[in-house]
């Protein structure tokens, strides 16, 4: 995955690991003015088309797997199942992205429709819609703030755990990546691992969790009810079809969705060129600019372009995905060297970030003591 050496704008001709500047000469208003007005328009009909499209494709994958894989000789079946899991997880990730878009009120002009669609899509993919919507909103409001960001908060050198040092080798990195991809999202939801440190235990299912405000608690309960309903439906499916069938047809693809989500967001927020800030130097636009676009090759389209329009998304999150590429291209001239896209093949990039981005520290000779950069051991 990834487009290799393809270059389409001047920013790609530079050293991709070169640090981005930290003081933008433009404002958010300047960026909005550069975007065509129609890019801000949300169409419930057009957005719904993508939901229906993805559901049809997901059903086709299900029908083919359920009908034909059991008929294959055993060796071929062992090869066919991973193909189905990859394809189904990919298209379901597209649906998850649309649910995420609903949480940003980018699906339609009607908040009730957005929340209803997002609730159904995310619940079916074992994501508590409102709970994650609110914590994700906090992430957008505090991106790359070491004190207030909600997730992907790197450690300073002195706080790097002993086990991280022991795992700082090729086998250890393989283990770390596999652990992060498979268990990272469930553990984040359940235990707030890698999230903001609160005064007490926090998770996404407790309406009294410090992640949420008082007015958000009832919707956290609704999210829990959605997950419980899907768990009950899964139980009924197991009773009717068997655990092996449910696992193969549904649960493994859903795990694949979670893995894709973690991979995408990890690569968006982990890069040697990106700064983090403490409270002495953080401001909103500095944080919003401290992300990077990635190229997932043909999966960009399957994922509704969320992979390579992430910089735009952190600046203006309510632009629907079908306008995102046009809006991104419109602000590139304004962003200049503040915009970066890394087209390094995904597996190579994943390995590089796991190896190089271990802890953060400010530069000793810099006047910006509240600006932190990634380092390796």
Short mmCIF file of C-alpha atoms in Angstrom, two decimals:
data_model
loop_
_atom_site.label_atom_id
_atom_site.label_comp_id
_atom_site.label_asym_id
_atom_site.label_seq_id
_atom_site.Cartn_x
_atom_site.Cartn_y
_atom_site.Cartn_z
CA UNK A 1 0.00 0.00 0.00
CA UNK A 2 1.17 3.50 -0.75
CA UNK A 3 2.05 5.17 -4.00
CA UNK A 4 5.81 5.07 -3.72
CA UNK A 5 7.59 7.96 -5.36
CA UNK A 6 4.67 9.68 -7.10
CA UNK A 7 4.88 13.45 -6.71
CA UNK A 8 2.09 15.89 -7.45
CA UNK A 9 3.05 19.02 -5.51
CA UNK A 10 6.25 20.77 -4.45
CA UNK A 11 6.00 19.66 -0.82
CA UNK A 12 6.64 16.08 -1.88
CA UNK A 13 10.02 16.92 -3.39
CA UNK A 14 11.48 17.81 -0.01
CA UNK A 15 12.89 15.52 2.65
CA UNK A 16 9.70 14.09 4.07
CA UNK A 17 11.26 13.85 7.54
CA UNK A 18 12.21 17.53 7.58
CA UNK A 19 10.46 19.29 10.45
CA UNK A 20 7.47 21.46 9.71
CA UNK A 21 7.53 25.14 10.78
CA UNK A 22 5.61 26.04 13.92
CA UNK A 23 4.41 29.62 13.37
CA UNK A 24 1.89 29.87 10.51
CA UNK A 25 1.61 33.26 8.76
CA UNK A 26 -2.05 32.56 7.92
CA UNK A 27 -5.25 32.18 9.90
CA UNK A 28 -8.09 29.67 9.79
CA UNK A 29 -10.15 32.36 8.08
CA UNK A 30 -7.54 32.60 5.30
CA UNK A 31 -7.85 28.86 4.72
CA UNK A 32 -11.64 28.92 4.63
CA UNK A 33 -11.61 31.75 2.09
CA UNK A 34 -9.43 29.65 -0.22
CA UNK A 35 -11.96 26.80 -0.33
CA UNK A 36 -14.78 26.89 -2.91
CA UNK A 37 -18.12 27.54 -1.21
CA UNK A 38 -19.71 24.32 -2.46
CA UNK A 39 -17.13 22.26 -0.53
CA UNK A 40 -18.92 23.22 2.68
CA UNK A 41 -22.27 21.91 1.44
CA UNK A 42 -23.57 18.67 2.96
CA UNK A 43 -26.07 16.57 1.04
CA UNK A 44 -28.04 13.92 2.90
CA UNK A 45 -28.84 12.25 -0.44
CA UNK A 46 -25.22 12.13 -1.58
CA UNK A 47 -23.97 11.03 1.82
CA UNK A 48 -26.62 8.32 1.98
CA UNK A 49 -25.54 7.07 -1.43
CA UNK A 50 -22.14 6.17 -0.01
CA UNK A 51 -23.74 4.32 2.91
CA UNK A 52 -25.93 2.29 0.56
CA UNK A 53 -23.02 1.67 -1.79
CA UNK A 54 -20.79 0.35 0.98
CA UNK A 55 -23.57 -1.79 2.44
CA UNK A 56 -24.20 -3.38 -0.97
CA UNK A 57 -20.50 -4.12 -1.46
CA UNK A 58 -20.30 -5.55 2.08
CA UNK A 59 -23.28 -7.80 1.33
CA UNK A 60 -21.68 -9.00 -1.92
CA UNK A 61 -18.50 -9.91 -0.04
CA UNK A 62 -20.58 -11.71 2.61
CA UNK A 63 -22.62 -13.59 -0.02
CA UNK A 64 -19.55 -14.74 -1.95
CA UNK A 65 -17.73 -15.86 1.20
CA UNK A 66 -20.73 -17.58 2.75
CA UNK A 67 -21.72 -19.31 -0.49
CA UNK A 68 -18.45 -20.34 -2.07
CA UNK A 69 -15.66 -20.58 0.50
CA UNK A 70 -17.25 -23.62 2.23
CA UNK A 71 -17.23 -25.36 -1.18
CA UNK A 72 -13.50 -24.89 -1.69
CA UNK A 73 -10.95 -27.63 -0.93
CA UNK A 74 -9.34 -27.07 2.47
CA UNK A 75 -6.05 -25.55 1.28
CA UNK A 76 -7.86 -23.03 -0.92
CA UNK A 77 -10.33 -22.19 1.83
CA UNK A 78 -7.44 -21.27 4.11
CA UNK A 79 -6.30 -18.81 1.46
CA UNK A 80 -9.78 -17.50 0.67
CA UNK A 81 -10.75 -16.57 4.21
CA UNK A 82 -7.96 -13.96 4.68
CA UNK A 83 -8.91 -12.44 1.31
CA UNK A 84 -12.51 -12.11 2.50
CA UNK A 85 -11.41 -10.68 5.86
CA UNK A 86 -9.24 -8.03 4.18
CA UNK A 87 -11.92 -7.05 1.65
CA UNK A 88 -14.75 -6.97 4.16
CA UNK A 89 -12.71 -5.11 6.79
CA UNK A 90 -11.75 -2.54 4.14
CA UNK A 91 -15.30 -1.78 3.05
CA UNK A 92 -16.56 -1.79 6.65
CA UNK A 93 -13.81 0.70 7.51
CA UNK A 94 -15.36 2.94 4.86
CA UNK A 95 -18.66 2.68 6.72
CA UNK A 96 -16.87 3.40 10.00
CA UNK A 97 -15.40 6.54 8.40
CA UNK A 98 -18.89 7.69 7.42
CA UNK A 99 -19.98 7.14 11.03
CA UNK A 100 -17.02 9.26 12.12
CA UNK A 101 -18.14 11.91 9.64
CA UNK A 102 -21.59 11.87 11.26
CA UNK A 103 -19.92 12.70 14.57
CA UNK A 104 -18.47 15.84 12.97
CA UNK A 105 -21.89 16.87 11.58
CA UNK A 106 -20.55 16.41 8.04
CA UNK A 107 -23.14 13.89 6.85
CA UNK A 108 -26.10 16.24 6.44
CA UNK A 109 -27.52 19.55 7.61
CA UNK A 110 -29.56 17.73 10.25
CA UNK A 111 -27.87 16.76 13.51
CA UNK A 112 -30.54 14.19 14.32
CA UNK A 113 -29.96 12.37 11.01
CA UNK A 114 -26.21 12.50 11.50
CA UNK A 115 -26.42 11.05 15.00
CA UNK A 116 -28.93 8.37 14.00
CA UNK A 117 -26.80 7.15 11.08
CA UNK A 118 -23.57 7.38 13.05
CA UNK A 119 -25.09 5.56 16.02
CA UNK A 120 -26.23 2.61 13.89
CA UNK A 121 -23.01 2.33 11.87
CA UNK A 122 -20.64 2.62 14.81
CA UNK A 123 -22.64 0.40 17.12
CA UNK A 124 -22.68 -2.35 14.48
CA UNK A 125 -18.89 -2.06 14.35
CA UNK A 126 -18.51 -2.23 18.15
CA UNK A 127 -17.76 1.46 18.63
CA UNK A 128 -19.74 3.48 21.21
CA UNK A 129 -20.87 6.31 18.94
CA UNK A 130 -21.61 9.21 21.27
CA UNK A 131 -18.85 8.33 23.74
CA UNK A 132 -16.22 8.26 21.03
CA UNK A 133 -17.74 11.31 19.32
CA UNK A 134 -17.18 13.37 22.47
CA UNK A 135 -13.66 12.17 23.24
CA UNK A 136 -12.76 12.61 19.57
CA UNK A 137 -14.12 16.15 19.70
CA UNK A 138 -11.75 16.81 22.61
CA UNK A 139 -8.89 15.45 20.49
CA UNK A 140 -9.74 17.91 17.70
CA UNK A 141 -9.93 20.77 20.18
CA UNK A 142 -6.53 19.95 21.71
CA UNK A 143 -4.52 18.22 18.99
CA UNK A 144 -0.86 17.60 19.94
CA UNK A 145 -1.24 19.34 23.28
CA UNK A 146 0.80 17.36 25.79
CA UNK A 147 -1.46 18.57 28.58
CA UNK A 148 -4.92 18.28 27.05
CA UNK A 149 -4.96 16.08 23.94
CA UNK A 150 -7.19 13.06 24.30
CA UNK A 151 -5.06 10.37 22.60
CA UNK A 152 -1.63 9.64 21.06
CA UNK A 153 0.23 11.50 23.78
CA UNK A 154 3.92 10.54 23.54
CA UNK A 155 6.17 10.22 26.56
CA UNK A 156 9.22 12.24 27.49
CA UNK A 157 12.49 10.34 27.67
CA UNK A 158 12.53 10.14 31.47
CA UNK A 159 9.08 8.53 31.47
CA UNK A 160 9.73 5.85 28.87
CA UNK A 161 8.82 2.57 30.55
CA UNK A 162 11.39 -0.17 31.08
CA UNK A 163 9.40 -2.55 28.88
CA UNK A 164 9.59 -0.02 26.03
CA UNK A 165 13.37 -0.14 26.26
CA UNK A 166 13.33 -3.93 26.33
CA UNK A 167 11.11 -3.98 23.23
CA UNK A 168 13.35 -1.56 21.33
CA UNK A 169 14.54 -4.21 18.86
CA UNK A 170 13.06 -5.87 15.75
CA UNK A 171 11.16 -8.69 17.58
CA UNK A 172 9.98 -6.21 20.19
CA UNK A 173 8.75 -3.80 17.54
CA UNK A 174 6.81 -6.59 15.82
CA UNK A 175 5.16 -7.44 19.13
CA UNK A 176 4.41 -3.77 19.86
CA UNK A 177 2.86 -3.19 16.44
CA UNK A 178 0.74 -6.34 16.60
CA UNK A 179 -0.41 -5.46 20.12
CA UNK A 180 -1.23 -1.88 19.12
CA UNK A 181 -3.14 -2.88 16.00
CA UNK A 182 -5.18 -5.72 17.52
CA UNK A 183 -5.83 -4.53 21.09
CA UNK A 184 -5.11 -0.81 20.92
CA UNK A 185 -8.63 0.41 20.15
CA UNK A 186 -10.53 -1.92 22.53
CA UNK A 187 -8.10 -1.08 25.35
CA UNK A 188 -8.39 2.62 24.62
CA UNK A 189 -12.18 2.39 24.90
CA UNK A 190 -12.05 0.19 28.01
CA UNK A 191 -9.09 1.61 29.93
CA UNK A 192 -8.10 4.86 28.17
CA UNK A 193 -4.68 3.41 27.36
CA UNK A 194 -2.52 5.98 25.52
CA UNK A 195 -5.15 8.60 26.38
CA UNK A 196 -5.17 11.73 28.52
CA UNK A 197 -4.32 11.17 32.17
CA UNK A 198 -7.24 12.00 34.41
CA UNK A 199 -7.43 12.06 38.16
CA UNK A 200 -9.08 8.67 38.21
CA UNK A 201 -9.86 5.66 36.04
CA UNK A 202 -11.50 6.65 32.75
CA UNK A 203 -13.17 4.71 29.97
CA UNK A 204 -15.72 5.21 27.21
CA UNK A 205 -18.53 3.16 28.75
CA UNK A 206 -18.86 4.80 32.16
CA UNK A 207 -21.22 7.81 31.93
CA UNK A 208 -19.52 9.23 35.04
CA UNK A 209 -16.08 8.97 33.43
CA UNK A 210 -14.08 12.23 33.61
CA UNK A 211 -13.88 12.15 29.81
CA UNK A 212 -17.48 13.40 29.65
CA UNK A 213 -19.42 16.42 30.86
CA UNK A 214 -22.69 16.15 32.77
CA UNK A 215 -24.82 16.91 29.71
CA UNK A 216 -23.10 14.15 27.72
CA UNK A 217 -23.76 11.35 30.22
CA UNK A 218 -27.18 10.33 28.96
CA UNK A 219 -25.81 9.88 25.45
CA UNK A 220 -22.97 7.74 26.83
CA UNK A 221 -25.69 5.50 28.27
CA UNK A 222 -27.37 5.40 24.84
CA UNK A 223 -24.02 4.38 23.33
CA UNK A 224 -23.76 1.58 25.89
CA UNK A 225 -27.27 0.41 25.01
CA UNK A 226 -26.25 0.29 21.35
CA UNK A 227 -23.22 -1.86 22.11
CA UNK A 228 -25.28 -4.14 24.38
CA UNK A 229 -27.86 -4.56 21.61
CA UNK A 230 -25.14 -5.59 19.15
CA UNK A 231 -23.66 -7.97 21.72
CA UNK A 232 -27.09 -9.56 22.18
CA UNK A 233 -27.58 -9.83 18.42
CA UNK A 234 -24.15 -11.44 18.16
CA UNK A 235 -25.14 -13.93 20.88
CA UNK A 236 -28.29 -14.85 18.95
CA UNK A 237 -26.22 -15.29 15.79
CA UNK A 238 -23.82 -17.60 17.61
CA UNK A 239 -26.73 -19.69 18.85
CA UNK A 240 -28.19 -19.89 15.36
CA UNK A 241 -25.08 -20.23 13.19
CA UNK A 242 -22.26 -21.23 15.55
CA UNK A 243 -19.29 -19.37 17.00
CA UNK A 244 -16.96 -20.28 14.12
CA UNK A 245 -19.37 -18.86 11.51
CA UNK A 246 -19.94 -15.62 13.42
CA UNK A 247 -16.23 -15.19 14.05
CA UNK A 248 -15.29 -15.79 10.42
CA UNK A 249 -18.07 -13.79 8.80
CA UNK A 250 -18.40 -10.88 11.24
CA UNK A 251 -16.06 -10.61 14.21
CA UNK A 252 -12.76 -10.89 12.36
CA UNK A 253 -13.79 -8.23 9.81
CA UNK A 254 -14.82 -5.95 12.69
CA UNK A 255 -11.43 -6.54 14.31
CA UNK A 256 -9.95 -5.60 10.93
CA UNK A 257 -11.88 -2.31 11.05
CA UNK A 258 -10.36 -1.53 14.44
CA UNK A 259 -6.90 -2.43 13.12
CA UNK A 260 -7.28 -0.15 10.10
CA UNK A 261 -8.52 2.66 12.32
CA UNK A 262 -5.53 2.39 14.66
CA UNK A 263 -3.08 2.12 11.76
CA UNK A 264 -4.51 5.17 10.00
CA UNK A 265 -4.62 7.40 13.07
CA UNK A 266 -1.22 6.21 14.33
CA UNK A 267 0.39 7.20 11.05
CA UNK A 268 -1.48 10.51 10.93
CA UNK A 269 -0.15 11.55 14.32
CA UNK A 270 3.24 9.86 14.55
CA UNK A 271 6.03 11.29 12.39
CA UNK A 272 9.50 12.73 12.96
CA UNK A 273 8.48 16.00 11.28
CA UNK A 274 5.58 16.72 13.65
CA UNK A 275 5.87 18.75 16.88
CA UNK A 276 3.98 18.44 20.13
CA UNK A 277 3.52 21.36 22.51
CA UNK A 278 3.14 21.90 26.22
CA UNK A 279 0.79 24.55 27.58
CA UNK A 280 3.40 27.31 27.27
CA UNK A 281 3.45 27.12 23.47
CA UNK A 282 0.37 25.26 22.30
CA UNK A 283 -2.42 27.00 20.45
CA UNK A 284 -5.21 25.53 18.37
CA UNK A 285 -3.88 26.18 14.89
CA UNK A 286 -0.38 24.98 15.79
CA UNK A 287 -1.87 21.73 17.01
CA UNK A 288 -4.24 21.32 14.06
CA UNK A 289 -1.33 21.75 11.63
CA UNK A 290 0.76 19.10 13.42
CA UNK A 291 -0.64 16.17 11.47
CA UNK A 292 0.35 14.54 8.20
CA UNK A 293 -1.48 12.99 5.28
CA UNK A 294 -0.69 9.42 4.22
CA UNK A 295 -1.11 7.48 0.99
CA UNK A 296 -2.83 4.10 1.28
CA UNK A 297 -2.92 3.54 -2.47
CA UNK A 298 -6.21 2.07 -3.75
CA UNK A 299 -7.55 2.02 -0.18
CA UNK A 300 -7.69 5.82 -0.14
CA UNK A 301 -10.90 5.64 -2.14
CA UNK A 302 -12.29 2.71 -0.15
CA UNK A 303 -11.69 4.69 3.04
CA UNK A 304 -13.44 7.73 1.53
CA UNK A 305 -10.18 9.67 1.30
CA UNK A 306 -9.79 10.04 5.07
CA UNK A 307 -6.19 8.85 4.73
CA UNK A 308 -4.88 11.67 2.55
CA UNK A 309 -7.10 14.59 3.64
CA UNK A 310 -6.35 14.47 7.34
CA UNK A 311 -4.56 17.81 7.54
CA UNK A 312 -7.66 19.47 6.08
CA UNK A 313 -9.88 17.45 8.42
CA UNK A 314 -8.12 18.78 11.51
CA UNK A 315 -8.50 22.33 10.26
CA UNK A 316 -12.13 22.10 9.07
CA UNK A 317 -13.74 18.87 10.23
CA UNK A 318 -17.27 19.42 8.91
CA UNK A 319 -16.40 19.25 5.19
CA UNK A 320 -17.89 16.00 3.80
CA UNK A 321 -15.50 13.44 2.39
CA UNK A 322 -16.71 13.86 -1.19
CA UNK A 323 -15.46 17.47 -1.16
CA UNK A 324 -12.35 16.83 0.92
CA UNK A 325 -9.80 16.36 -1.87
CA UNK A 326 -10.91 19.51 -3.66
CA UNK A 327 -10.81 21.47 -0.41
CA UNK A 328 -7.39 20.05 0.47
CA UNK A 329 -5.98 21.05 -2.91
CA UNK A 330 -7.47 24.53 -2.52
CA UNK A 331 -5.65 25.21 0.75
CA UNK A 332 -2.31 23.71 -0.26
CA UNK A 333 -1.02 26.99 -1.74
CA UNK A 334 -1.94 28.79 1.48
CA UNK A 335 -0.42 26.10 3.71
CA UNK A 336 2.82 25.93 1.71
CA UNK A 337 5.50 24.13 3.72
CA UNK A 338 3.02 23.59 6.58
CA UNK A 339 1.39 20.85 4.51
CA UNK A 340 2.94 17.41 4.22
CA UNK A 341 1.93 14.11 2.72
CA UNK A 342 4.13 11.06 3.24
CA UNK A 343 3.81 8.56 0.40
CA UNK A 344 6.16 6.05 2.00
CA UNK A 345 4.65 2.55 1.54
CA UNK A 346 2.48 1.89 4.59
CA UNK A 347 4.29 -1.12 6.04
CA UNK A 348 7.64 0.62 5.65
CA UNK A 349 6.26 3.77 7.26
CA UNK A 350 4.71 1.82 10.12
CA UNK A 351 8.04 0.15 10.86
CA UNK A 352 9.98 3.42 10.59
CA UNK A 353 7.70 5.27 13.02
CA UNK A 354 7.80 2.37 15.49
CA UNK A 355 11.59 2.50 15.36
CA UNK A 356 12.22 6.24 15.24
CA UNK A 357 9.37 7.81 17.23
CA UNK A 358 9.99 6.54 20.76
CA UNK A 359 9.95 9.65 22.97
CA UNK A 360 9.79 13.44 22.71
CA UNK A 361 12.06 16.18 23.98
CA UNK A 362 12.56 19.88 23.12
CA UNK A 363 15.75 20.87 21.34
CA UNK A 364 18.37 21.94 23.87
CA UNK A 365 19.52 24.92 21.81
CA UNK A 366 16.03 26.12 20.86
CA UNK A 367 14.19 29.09 22.30
CA UNK A 368 10.99 27.05 22.01
CA UNK A 369 11.31 25.02 25.20
CA UNK A 370 7.66 24.06 25.01
CA UNK A 371 7.99 22.51 21.55
CA UNK A 372 8.80 18.81 21.56
CA UNK A 373 10.06 16.55 18.77
CA UNK A 374 10.26 12.79 18.37
CA UNK A 375 13.52 10.93 18.99
CA UNK A 376 14.62 7.32 18.93
CA UNK A 377 16.48 5.51 21.70
#
